[in-house]
Amino acid sequence: MTRKEALDSIKANVENENLVKHMLATEAIMRALARRFGEDEEEWGLTGLLHDIDVELTEGDMSSHSKLGADLARELGASEAMAHAILCHNPTHDISLETELDKALFCVDPLTGLIIAAALVRPDKKLAGLEAKSVKKRFKEKSFAAGADREQISQCSQIGLELDQFIELGLEAMKGVAADLGL
Ligand SMILES: [Fe+2]
């Protein structure tokens, strides 16, 4: 599967631009993590890119969300490892995270929302001037971007990263694709 094929499939299945941006942000952080850990950047990036492809198709049914996504990813040519990471990123299924790829996607997913929200409350609404320490401060404010599950973000410890390192890496990765994110 090429990145273009993955993106074409996303465009065919997802109308909400913010959801597409969330997937692009997830891809960027997954790529940065893969580079840091010497993993396969395409595999990790495309897993992040595709992980929520079924959100509109499943219409909020959390019991089918990510099951359909894993199937769609397989149809596009994703490996079993990629499909498994997509399947278990939805905590509803309570499937244990086995691989580094599973664990990475699980903690990256909510981090994107926290960083986007932290950028949007800035006067310029841009990522460029946002500092990791501000994101960390927001992390501690429980009511801020409450949907960004702090417990899940903290699972970065499972891939050997301190929260500070994880936030910094995620923020830098998202700054690298700021134009695509409209931030
Ligand atoms: Fe997601």
CSV table of C-alpha atoms and ligand atoms in Angstrom, one decimal, residues 22 26 51-52 89 109, ligand 1:
chain,number,residue,atom,x,y,z
A,22,HIS,CA,-6.4,14.1,13.4
A,26,THR,CA,-1.3,10.8,14.3
A,51,HIS,CA,-6.4,4.2,12.3
A,52,ASP,CA,-9.8,6.1,12.3
A,89,HIS,CA,-6.5,1.2,19.7
A,109,ASP,CA,-4.1,8.9,19.5
B,1,FE,FE,-7.9,8.5,16.7
